Short mmCIF file of N, CA and C in Angstrom, two decimals:
data_model
loop_
_atom_site.label_atom_id
_atom_site.label_comp_id
_atom_site.label_asym_id
_atom_site.label_seq_id
_atom_site.Cartn_x
_atom_site.Cartn_y
_atom_site.Cartn_z
N MET A 1 0.84 -1.16 0.00
CA MET A 1 0.00 0.00 0.00
C MET A 1 0.89 1.23 0.00
N GLN A 2 0.54 2.18 -0.87
CA GLN A 2 1.35 3.38 -1.00
C GLN A 2 0.74 4.49 -0.16
N ALA A 3 1.57 5.36 0.33
CA ALA A 3 1.09 6.51 1.10
C ALA A 3 1.28 7.76 0.26
N THR A 4 0.30 8.65 0.30
CA THR A 4 0.39 9.90 -0.46
C THR A 4 0.16 11.06 0.49
N ALA A 5 0.62 12.22 0.08
CA ALA A 5 0.39 13.42 0.86
C ALA A 5 -1.03 13.88 0.61
N PRO A 6 -1.71 14.36 1.62
CA PRO A 6 -3.09 14.80 1.43
C PRO A 6 -3.17 15.99 0.48
N ASP A 7 -4.20 15.98 -0.36
CA ASP A 7 -4.41 17.03 -1.33
C ASP A 7 -5.63 17.83 -0.89
N PHE A 8 -5.42 19.05 -0.38
CA PHE A 8 -6.51 19.89 0.08
C PHE A 8 -6.92 20.91 -0.97
N SER A 9 -6.29 20.94 -2.10
CA SER A 9 -6.55 21.97 -3.10
C SER A 9 -7.94 21.85 -3.71
N GLY A 10 -8.49 20.66 -3.85
CA GLY A 10 -9.77 20.49 -4.52
C GLY A 10 -10.94 20.55 -3.58
N SER A 11 -10.75 20.76 -2.33
CA SER A 11 -11.85 20.74 -1.37
C SER A 11 -12.46 22.13 -1.24
N ALA A 12 -13.37 22.46 -2.15
CA ALA A 12 -14.00 23.78 -2.16
C ALA A 12 -15.06 23.90 -1.09
N THR A 13 -15.60 22.81 -0.62
CA THR A 13 -16.69 22.86 0.34
C THR A 13 -16.22 22.76 1.77
N GLY A 14 -14.96 22.59 2.02
CA GLY A 14 -14.47 22.52 3.38
C GLY A 14 -14.60 21.14 3.98
N ASP A 15 -14.82 20.12 3.15
CA ASP A 15 -14.92 18.76 3.68
C ASP A 15 -13.58 18.33 4.24
N LYS A 16 -13.63 17.42 5.19
CA LYS A 16 -12.41 16.93 5.81
C LYS A 16 -11.86 15.76 5.01
N LEU A 17 -10.55 15.66 4.92
CA LEU A 17 -9.92 14.55 4.24
C LEU A 17 -9.90 13.37 5.19
N ILE A 18 -10.39 12.25 4.73
CA ILE A 18 -10.48 11.08 5.59
C ILE A 18 -9.45 10.07 5.12
N THR A 19 -8.62 9.67 6.03
CA THR A 19 -7.66 8.63 5.71
C THR A 19 -7.80 7.56 6.77
N SER A 20 -7.67 6.35 6.37
CA SER A 20 -7.81 5.24 7.29
C SER A 20 -6.77 4.20 6.94
N SER A 21 -6.22 3.59 7.95
CA SER A 21 -5.21 2.57 7.68
C SER A 21 -5.84 1.32 7.10
N SER A 22 -7.10 1.06 7.39
CA SER A 22 -7.73 -0.16 6.90
C SER A 22 -8.37 0.04 5.53
N GLY A 23 -8.74 1.27 5.18
CA GLY A 23 -9.40 1.53 3.90
C GLY A 23 -10.88 1.18 3.94
N ASP A 24 -11.39 0.84 5.08
CA ASP A 24 -12.80 0.46 5.24
C ASP A 24 -13.66 1.73 5.17
N PRO A 25 -14.63 1.79 4.24
CA PRO A 25 -15.44 3.01 4.11
C PRO A 25 -16.31 3.25 5.34
N HIS A 26 -16.75 2.19 6.02
CA HIS A 26 -17.57 2.39 7.21
C HIS A 26 -16.76 3.02 8.34
N GLU A 27 -15.50 2.59 8.47
CA GLU A 27 -14.63 3.19 9.48
C GLU A 27 -14.35 4.64 9.12
N GLU A 28 -14.18 4.91 7.83
CA GLU A 28 -13.94 6.28 7.39
C GLU A 28 -15.15 7.16 7.70
N ALA A 29 -16.35 6.63 7.46
CA ALA A 29 -17.56 7.40 7.71
C ALA A 29 -17.72 7.66 9.21
N MET A 30 -17.40 6.69 10.04
CA MET A 30 -17.48 6.89 11.48
C MET A 30 -16.50 7.96 11.93
N ASN A 31 -15.27 7.93 11.37
CA ASN A 31 -14.29 8.96 11.71
C ASN A 31 -14.79 10.33 11.30
N GLU A 32 -15.44 10.41 10.14
CA GLU A 32 -15.96 11.68 9.65
C GLU A 32 -17.06 12.19 10.57
N CYS A 33 -17.96 11.31 11.00
CA CYS A 33 -19.06 11.71 11.87
C CYS A 33 -18.55 12.19 13.23
N VAL A 34 -17.51 11.58 13.73
CA VAL A 34 -16.96 11.96 15.02
C VAL A 34 -16.31 13.33 14.94
N ASN A 35 -15.64 13.64 13.82
CA ASN A 35 -14.88 14.87 13.69
C ASN A 35 -15.72 16.06 13.24
N GLU A 36 -16.95 15.86 12.78
CA GLU A 36 -17.76 16.96 12.25
C GLU A 36 -18.52 17.67 13.35
N SER A 37 -18.77 18.95 13.14
CA SER A 37 -19.58 19.73 14.06
C SER A 37 -21.05 19.56 13.70
N ASP A 38 -21.93 20.13 14.51
CA ASP A 38 -23.37 20.04 14.24
C ASP A 38 -23.72 20.70 12.91
N ASP A 39 -23.08 21.83 12.61
CA ASP A 39 -23.37 22.52 11.34
C ASP A 39 -22.95 21.67 10.15
N ASP A 40 -21.82 20.98 10.27
CA ASP A 40 -21.36 20.12 9.17
C ASP A 40 -22.31 18.96 8.96
N ILE A 41 -22.90 18.46 10.02
CA ILE A 41 -23.82 17.32 9.90
C ILE A 41 -25.09 17.74 9.18
N ARG A 42 -25.59 18.96 9.46
CA ARG A 42 -26.84 19.41 8.83
C ARG A 42 -26.66 19.82 7.38
N ARG A 43 -25.43 20.13 6.96
CA ARG A 43 -25.18 20.60 5.60
C ARG A 43 -25.13 19.39 4.66
N VAL A 44 -25.88 19.49 3.56
CA VAL A 44 -25.87 18.43 2.56
C VAL A 44 -24.81 18.77 1.52
N PRO A 45 -23.78 17.94 1.36
CA PRO A 45 -22.72 18.25 0.39
C PRO A 45 -23.24 18.17 -1.03
N GLU A 46 -22.65 18.96 -1.89
CA GLU A 46 -23.02 18.99 -3.30
C GLU A 46 -22.42 17.80 -4.01
N MET A 47 -23.22 17.20 -4.87
CA MET A 47 -22.69 16.11 -5.69
C MET A 47 -21.93 16.74 -6.86
N GLY A 48 -20.88 16.13 -7.28
CA GLY A 48 -20.10 16.64 -8.39
C GLY A 48 -18.95 17.51 -7.92
N VAL A 49 -18.95 17.91 -6.65
CA VAL A 49 -17.85 18.71 -6.11
C VAL A 49 -16.89 17.74 -5.44
N GLN A 50 -15.62 17.95 -5.66
CA GLN A 50 -14.65 17.03 -5.08
C GLN A 50 -14.73 17.11 -3.57
N THR A 51 -14.87 15.95 -2.94
CA THR A 51 -15.09 15.92 -1.51
C THR A 51 -13.81 15.67 -0.73
N GLY A 52 -12.75 15.28 -1.38
CA GLY A 52 -11.51 15.04 -0.68
C GLY A 52 -11.35 13.61 -0.20
N PHE A 53 -12.23 12.73 -0.61
CA PHE A 53 -12.08 11.34 -0.23
C PHE A 53 -10.87 10.73 -0.94
N VAL A 54 -10.12 9.96 -0.23
CA VAL A 54 -8.99 9.24 -0.81
C VAL A 54 -9.31 7.77 -0.69
N VAL A 55 -9.30 7.06 -1.81
CA VAL A 55 -9.63 5.65 -1.83
C VAL A 55 -8.33 4.85 -1.83
N HIS A 56 -8.22 3.90 -0.92
CA HIS A 56 -7.02 3.08 -0.82
C HIS A 56 -7.25 1.77 -1.57
N SER A 57 -6.27 1.34 -2.31
CA SER A 57 -6.32 0.04 -2.93
C SER A 57 -4.91 -0.53 -2.92
N ASP A 58 -4.79 -1.77 -3.27
CA ASP A 58 -3.47 -2.39 -3.28
C ASP A 58 -2.62 -1.88 -4.43
N LEU A 59 -3.25 -1.46 -5.52
CA LEU A 59 -2.49 -1.04 -6.70
C LEU A 59 -2.00 0.39 -6.57
N ALA A 60 -2.90 1.30 -6.26
CA ALA A 60 -2.50 2.72 -6.18
C ALA A 60 -3.56 3.48 -5.41
N VAL A 61 -3.20 4.67 -4.96
CA VAL A 61 -4.13 5.56 -4.28
C VAL A 61 -4.45 6.68 -5.25
N LYS A 62 -5.76 6.83 -5.55
CA LYS A 62 -6.18 7.84 -6.52
C LYS A 62 -7.29 8.68 -5.92
N THR A 63 -7.27 9.94 -6.22
CA THR A 63 -8.38 10.82 -5.83
C THR A 63 -9.41 10.77 -6.94
N GLU A 64 -10.55 11.41 -6.71
CA GLU A 64 -11.61 11.39 -7.72
C GLU A 64 -11.16 12.05 -9.02
N SER A 65 -10.42 13.14 -8.93
CA SER A 65 -9.99 13.83 -10.14
C SER A 65 -9.00 12.97 -10.93
N GLU A 66 -8.14 12.23 -10.24
CA GLU A 66 -7.20 11.35 -10.94
C GLU A 66 -7.94 10.21 -11.62
N ARG A 67 -8.98 9.68 -10.98
CA ARG A 67 -9.76 8.59 -11.59
C ARG A 67 -10.46 9.10 -12.84
N ALA A 68 -11.01 10.32 -12.79
CA ALA A 68 -11.73 10.86 -13.94
C ALA A 68 -10.78 11.09 -15.11
N SER A 69 -9.57 11.60 -14.84
CA SER A 69 -8.63 11.84 -15.92
C SER A 69 -8.05 10.53 -16.45
N ALA A 70 -7.93 9.53 -15.60
CA ALA A 70 -7.39 8.25 -16.03
C ALA A 70 -8.38 7.50 -16.91
N SER A 71 -9.66 7.76 -16.76
CA SER A 71 -10.66 7.04 -17.55
C SER A 71 -10.82 7.64 -18.93
N GLY A 72 -10.03 8.62 -19.28
CA GLY A 72 -10.09 9.21 -20.61
C GLY A 72 -11.20 10.22 -20.74
N GLY A 73 -11.69 10.78 -19.64
CA GLY A 73 -12.73 11.80 -19.71
C GLY A 73 -14.11 11.21 -19.92
N SER A 74 -14.23 9.92 -19.89
CA SER A 74 -15.52 9.28 -20.08
C SER A 74 -16.43 9.59 -18.89
N GLN A 75 -17.64 9.99 -19.17
CA GLN A 75 -18.57 10.33 -18.11
C GLN A 75 -19.20 9.08 -17.51
N ARG A 76 -19.22 7.98 -18.23
CA ARG A 76 -19.87 6.77 -17.76
C ARG A 76 -18.94 5.98 -16.86
N ARG A 77 -19.45 5.58 -15.70
CA ARG A 77 -18.66 4.79 -14.78
C ARG A 77 -19.35 3.45 -14.59
N ARG A 78 -18.59 2.40 -14.53
CA ARG A 78 -19.18 1.06 -14.42
C ARG A 78 -19.71 0.80 -13.01
N GLY A 79 -19.01 1.21 -12.01
CA GLY A 79 -19.47 0.93 -10.66
C GLY A 79 -19.08 2.06 -9.73
N ARG A 80 -19.76 2.14 -8.65
CA ARG A 80 -19.44 3.18 -7.67
C ARG A 80 -18.39 2.64 -6.72
N THR A 81 -17.53 3.53 -6.31
CA THR A 81 -16.50 3.15 -5.35
C THR A 81 -17.16 3.08 -3.97
N PRO A 82 -16.55 2.40 -3.04
CA PRO A 82 -17.12 2.34 -1.69
C PRO A 82 -17.29 3.73 -1.07
N ALA A 83 -16.35 4.62 -1.36
CA ALA A 83 -16.47 5.98 -0.82
C ALA A 83 -17.67 6.70 -1.42
N ASP A 84 -17.91 6.51 -2.73
CA ASP A 84 -19.07 7.13 -3.38
C ASP A 84 -20.36 6.57 -2.80
N LYS A 85 -20.38 5.25 -2.59
CA LYS A 85 -21.58 4.62 -2.02
C LYS A 85 -21.84 5.15 -0.61
N GLU A 86 -20.79 5.25 0.16
CA GLU A 86 -20.93 5.74 1.53
C GLU A 86 -21.38 7.20 1.53
N HIS A 87 -20.81 7.99 0.63
CA HIS A 87 -21.20 9.40 0.52
C HIS A 87 -22.68 9.51 0.17
N LYS A 88 -23.12 8.70 -0.78
CA LYS A 88 -24.52 8.71 -1.20
C LYS A 88 -25.43 8.26 -0.05
N ARG A 89 -25.01 7.24 0.69
CA ARG A 89 -25.79 6.74 1.82
C ARG A 89 -25.91 7.81 2.91
N LEU A 90 -24.78 8.47 3.22
CA LEU A 90 -24.80 9.51 4.26
C LEU A 90 -25.67 10.68 3.84
N LYS A 91 -25.61 11.04 2.56
CA LYS A 91 -26.43 12.14 2.05
C LYS A 91 -27.91 11.76 2.14
N ARG A 92 -28.24 10.51 1.80
CA ARG A 92 -29.62 10.04 1.88
C ARG A 92 -30.10 10.04 3.34
N LEU A 93 -29.25 9.57 4.25
CA LEU A 93 -29.62 9.57 5.66
C LEU A 93 -29.86 10.98 6.17
N LEU A 94 -29.03 11.92 5.75
CA LEU A 94 -29.20 13.31 6.17
C LEU A 94 -30.49 13.90 5.61
N ARG A 95 -30.76 13.64 4.33
CA ARG A 95 -32.02 14.12 3.74
C ARG A 95 -33.21 13.54 4.50
N ASN A 96 -33.11 12.26 4.83
CA ASN A 96 -34.19 11.59 5.55
C ASN A 96 -34.37 12.20 6.94
N ARG A 97 -33.28 12.50 7.61
CA ARG A 97 -33.33 13.11 8.94
C ARG A 97 -33.99 14.49 8.87
N VAL A 98 -33.62 15.28 7.88
CA VAL A 98 -34.19 16.62 7.71
C VAL A 98 -35.68 16.50 7.39
N SER A 99 -36.03 15.57 6.52
CA SER A 99 -37.43 15.36 6.14
C SER A 99 -38.26 14.93 7.35
N ALA A 100 -37.71 14.05 8.17
CA ALA A 100 -38.42 13.59 9.36
C ALA A 100 -38.64 14.75 10.33
N GLN A 101 -37.64 15.61 10.49
CA GLN A 101 -37.78 16.77 11.37
C GLN A 101 -38.86 17.72 10.85
N GLN A 102 -38.89 17.93 9.54
CA GLN A 102 -39.92 18.79 8.96
C GLN A 102 -41.31 18.18 9.17
N ALA A 103 -41.41 16.86 9.03
CA ALA A 103 -42.69 16.19 9.24
C ALA A 103 -43.15 16.34 10.69
N ARG A 104 -42.21 16.22 11.63
CA ARG A 104 -42.56 16.42 13.04
C ARG A 104 -43.05 17.84 13.29
N GLU A 105 -42.40 18.82 12.67
CA GLU A 105 -42.81 20.22 12.84
C GLU A 105 -44.19 20.47 12.23
N ARG A 106 -44.44 19.88 11.05
CA ARG A 106 -45.76 20.03 10.43
C ARG A 106 -46.84 19.40 11.31
N LYS A 107 -46.54 18.23 11.88
CA LYS A 107 -47.50 17.55 12.74
C LYS A 107 -47.79 18.39 13.99
N LYS A 108 -46.76 18.97 14.57
CA LYS A 108 -46.92 19.80 15.77
C LYS A 108 -47.80 21.02 15.45
N ALA A 109 -47.54 21.66 14.32
CA ALA A 109 -48.34 22.82 13.91
C ALA A 109 -49.80 22.41 13.68
N TYR A 110 -50.00 21.25 13.04
CA TYR A 110 -51.34 20.75 12.77
C TYR A 110 -52.08 20.48 14.08
N LEU A 111 -51.41 19.84 15.04
CA LEU A 111 -52.04 19.54 16.32
C LEU A 111 -52.37 20.83 17.08
N ASN A 112 -51.49 21.82 17.03
CA ASN A 112 -51.78 23.10 17.68
C ASN A 112 -53.01 23.75 17.05
N GLU A 113 -53.10 23.67 15.73
CA GLU A 113 -54.26 24.23 15.02
C GLU A 113 -55.54 23.51 15.42
N LEU A 114 -55.47 22.17 15.52
CA LEU A 114 -56.65 21.40 15.93
C LEU A 114 -57.07 21.75 17.36
N GLU A 115 -56.11 21.90 18.26
CA GLU A 115 -56.44 22.26 19.64
C GLU A 115 -57.10 23.63 19.71
N THR A 116 -56.60 24.59 18.93
CA THR A 116 -57.19 25.92 18.90
C THR A 116 -58.63 25.85 18.39
N LYS A 117 -58.81 25.09 17.31
CA LYS A 117 -60.14 24.95 16.72
C LYS A 117 -61.09 24.27 17.70
N ALA A 118 -60.61 23.24 18.41
CA ALA A 118 -61.44 22.54 19.39
C ALA A 118 -61.87 23.49 20.51
N ASN A 119 -60.94 24.32 20.99
CA ASN A 119 -61.28 25.28 22.05
C ASN A 119 -62.32 26.28 21.57
N GLU A 120 -62.17 26.77 20.33
CA GLU A 120 -63.14 27.72 19.78
C GLU A 120 -64.52 27.07 19.66
N LEU A 121 -64.57 25.82 19.20
CA LEU A 121 -65.85 25.13 19.04
C LEU A 121 -66.50 24.84 20.40
N GLN A 122 -65.70 24.51 21.41
CA GLN A 122 -66.25 24.29 22.75
C GLN A 122 -66.86 25.58 23.30
N GLN A 123 -66.18 26.69 23.07
CA GLN A 123 -66.69 27.98 23.54
C GLN A 123 -68.01 28.32 22.82
N LYS A 124 -68.03 28.12 21.51
CA LYS A 124 -69.26 28.41 20.74
C LYS A 124 -70.40 27.49 21.19
N ASN A 125 -70.07 26.23 21.46
CA ASN A 125 -71.07 25.28 21.93
C ASN A 125 -71.66 25.72 23.27
N SER A 126 -70.81 26.19 24.17
CA SER A 126 -71.29 26.68 25.47
C SER A 126 -72.23 27.87 25.30
N GLU A 127 -71.86 28.79 24.41
CA GLU A 127 -72.71 29.96 24.15
C GLU A 127 -74.06 29.54 23.58
N LEU A 128 -74.04 28.57 22.66
CA LEU A 128 -75.30 28.11 22.06
C LEU A 128 -76.16 27.37 23.08
N GLU A 129 -75.54 26.58 23.96
CA GLU A 129 -76.31 25.88 25.01
C GLU A 129 -76.97 26.89 25.95
N GLU A 130 -76.25 27.96 26.27
CA GLU A 130 -76.80 29.01 27.13
C GLU A 130 -77.98 29.70 26.44
N ARG A 131 -77.85 29.95 25.16
CA ARG A 131 -78.92 30.60 24.41
C ARG A 131 -80.15 29.69 24.33
N VAL A 132 -79.93 28.39 24.11
CA VAL A 132 -81.05 27.44 24.06
C VAL A 132 -81.79 27.45 25.40
N SER A 133 -81.02 27.43 26.48
CA SER A 133 -81.63 27.44 27.82
C SER A 133 -82.46 28.71 28.03
N THR A 134 -81.93 29.84 27.62
CA THR A 134 -82.65 31.12 27.76
C THR A 134 -83.93 31.10 26.93
N LEU A 135 -83.84 30.61 25.71
CA LEU A 135 -85.02 30.56 24.84
C LEU A 135 -86.07 29.58 25.37
N GLN A 136 -85.63 28.47 25.95
CA GLN A 136 -86.58 27.52 26.53
C GLN A 136 -87.30 28.14 27.72
N ASN A 137 -86.57 28.88 28.55
CA ASN A 137 -87.21 29.56 29.68
C ASN A 137 -88.22 30.60 29.20
N GLU A 138 -87.82 31.37 28.18
CA GLU A 138 -88.72 32.39 27.63
C GLU A 138 -89.97 31.74 27.04
N ASN A 139 -89.79 30.64 26.34
CA ASN A 139 -90.91 29.91 25.74
C ASN A 139 -91.86 29.41 26.84
N PHE A 140 -91.29 28.85 27.89
CA PHE A 140 -92.11 28.36 29.00
C PHE A 140 -92.92 29.50 29.64
N MET A 141 -92.30 30.64 29.85
CA MET A 141 -92.98 31.79 30.46
C MET A 141 -94.09 32.29 29.55
N LEU A 142 -93.84 32.36 28.25
CA LEU A 142 -94.87 32.82 27.31
C LEU A 142 -96.05 31.84 27.29
N ARG A 143 -95.78 30.56 27.39
CA ARG A 143 -96.87 29.57 27.42
C ARG A 143 -97.72 29.76 28.70
N GLN A 144 -97.02 30.05 29.81
CA GLN A 144 -97.76 30.28 31.06
C GLN A 144 -98.65 31.51 30.94
N VAL A 145 -98.13 32.58 30.36
CA VAL A 145 -98.92 33.81 30.17
C VAL A 145 -100.13 33.52 29.30
N LEU A 146 -99.89 32.79 28.21
CA LEU A 146 -100.98 32.45 27.30
C LEU A 146 -102.03 31.59 28.00
N LYS A 147 -101.59 30.65 28.81
CA LYS A 147 -102.49 29.75 29.53
C LYS A 147 -103.34 30.56 30.53
N ASN A 148 -102.70 31.49 31.24
CA ASN A 148 -103.43 32.33 32.20
C ASN A 148 -104.45 33.21 31.49
N MET A 149 -104.08 33.73 30.33
CA MET A 149 -105.00 34.61 29.61
C MET A 149 -106.20 33.83 29.08
N THR A 150 -105.95 32.63 28.59
CA THR A 150 -107.08 31.83 28.07
C THR A 150 -107.97 31.36 29.22
N ALA A 151 -107.39 31.10 30.40
CA ALA A 151 -108.18 30.68 31.55
C ALA A 151 -109.07 31.82 32.02
N LYS A 152 -108.61 33.07 31.99
CA LYS A 152 -109.41 34.23 32.39
C LYS A 152 -110.58 34.40 31.44
N ASN A 153 -110.27 34.20 30.16
CA ASN A 153 -111.33 34.39 29.17
C ASN A 153 -112.41 33.34 29.31
N LYS A 154 -112.08 32.13 29.67
CA LYS A 154 -113.07 31.07 29.79
C LYS A 154 -113.86 31.21 31.08
N GLY A 155 -113.18 31.44 32.17
CA GLY A 155 -113.85 31.47 33.47
C GLY A 155 -114.56 32.77 33.76
N GLY A 156 -114.01 33.85 33.58
CA GLY A 156 -114.61 35.13 33.95
C GLY A 156 -114.95 35.91 32.71
N GLY A 157 -115.42 35.20 31.72
CA GLY A 157 -115.66 35.81 30.43
C GLY A 157 -116.65 36.96 30.48
N PHE A 158 -116.91 37.48 29.36
CA PHE A 158 -117.79 38.63 29.26
C PHE A 158 -119.23 38.20 29.48
N VAL A 159 -119.94 38.98 30.20
CA VAL A 159 -121.33 38.70 30.41
C VAL A 159 -122.13 39.46 29.34
N GLU A 160 -122.97 38.72 28.70
CA GLU A 160 -123.74 39.35 27.63
C GLU A 160 -124.94 40.07 28.23
N ALA A 161 -125.16 41.15 27.74
CA ALA A 161 -126.31 41.89 28.22
C ALA A 161 -127.57 41.29 27.61
N GLU A 162 -128.54 41.13 28.48
CA GLU A 162 -129.79 40.56 27.98
C GLU A 162 -130.65 41.69 27.41
N GLY A 163 -131.14 41.37 26.51
CA GLY A 163 -131.77 42.44 25.96
C GLY A 163 -132.88 42.46 25.18
#
């Protein structure tokens, strides 16, 4: 295995160069997660920008730019490298984490809206129940007045003059 000096010139996004003695992409990803700050974790790296990953192999150590120039400028690649796969997986996990957080925020806002609406409807219901009670009392009193008036007319009615 050959050792190379780290190349920081192509890292426009400020990504950290990950080197591992084993070359295991999972170990490299764990090292990256441990060394990153909270802001770095929330930032989604751009695809197509050199990330500074160095891939170790038994034959040679090549950066992404060296692999692209060695392939003759061909845009088509037969397979993804472990570092590319890991980068894609981490980006997907980050997108999923952000999406889940947004879903939780939407749910919280929706529940707050439902609680507000429920409180408003309970208040309106109380007002309507009070109005129904008032109208029922008024109706009962009017029926009593009507009953008393009809009873007066029947019992102590007008006496007809004989004539």
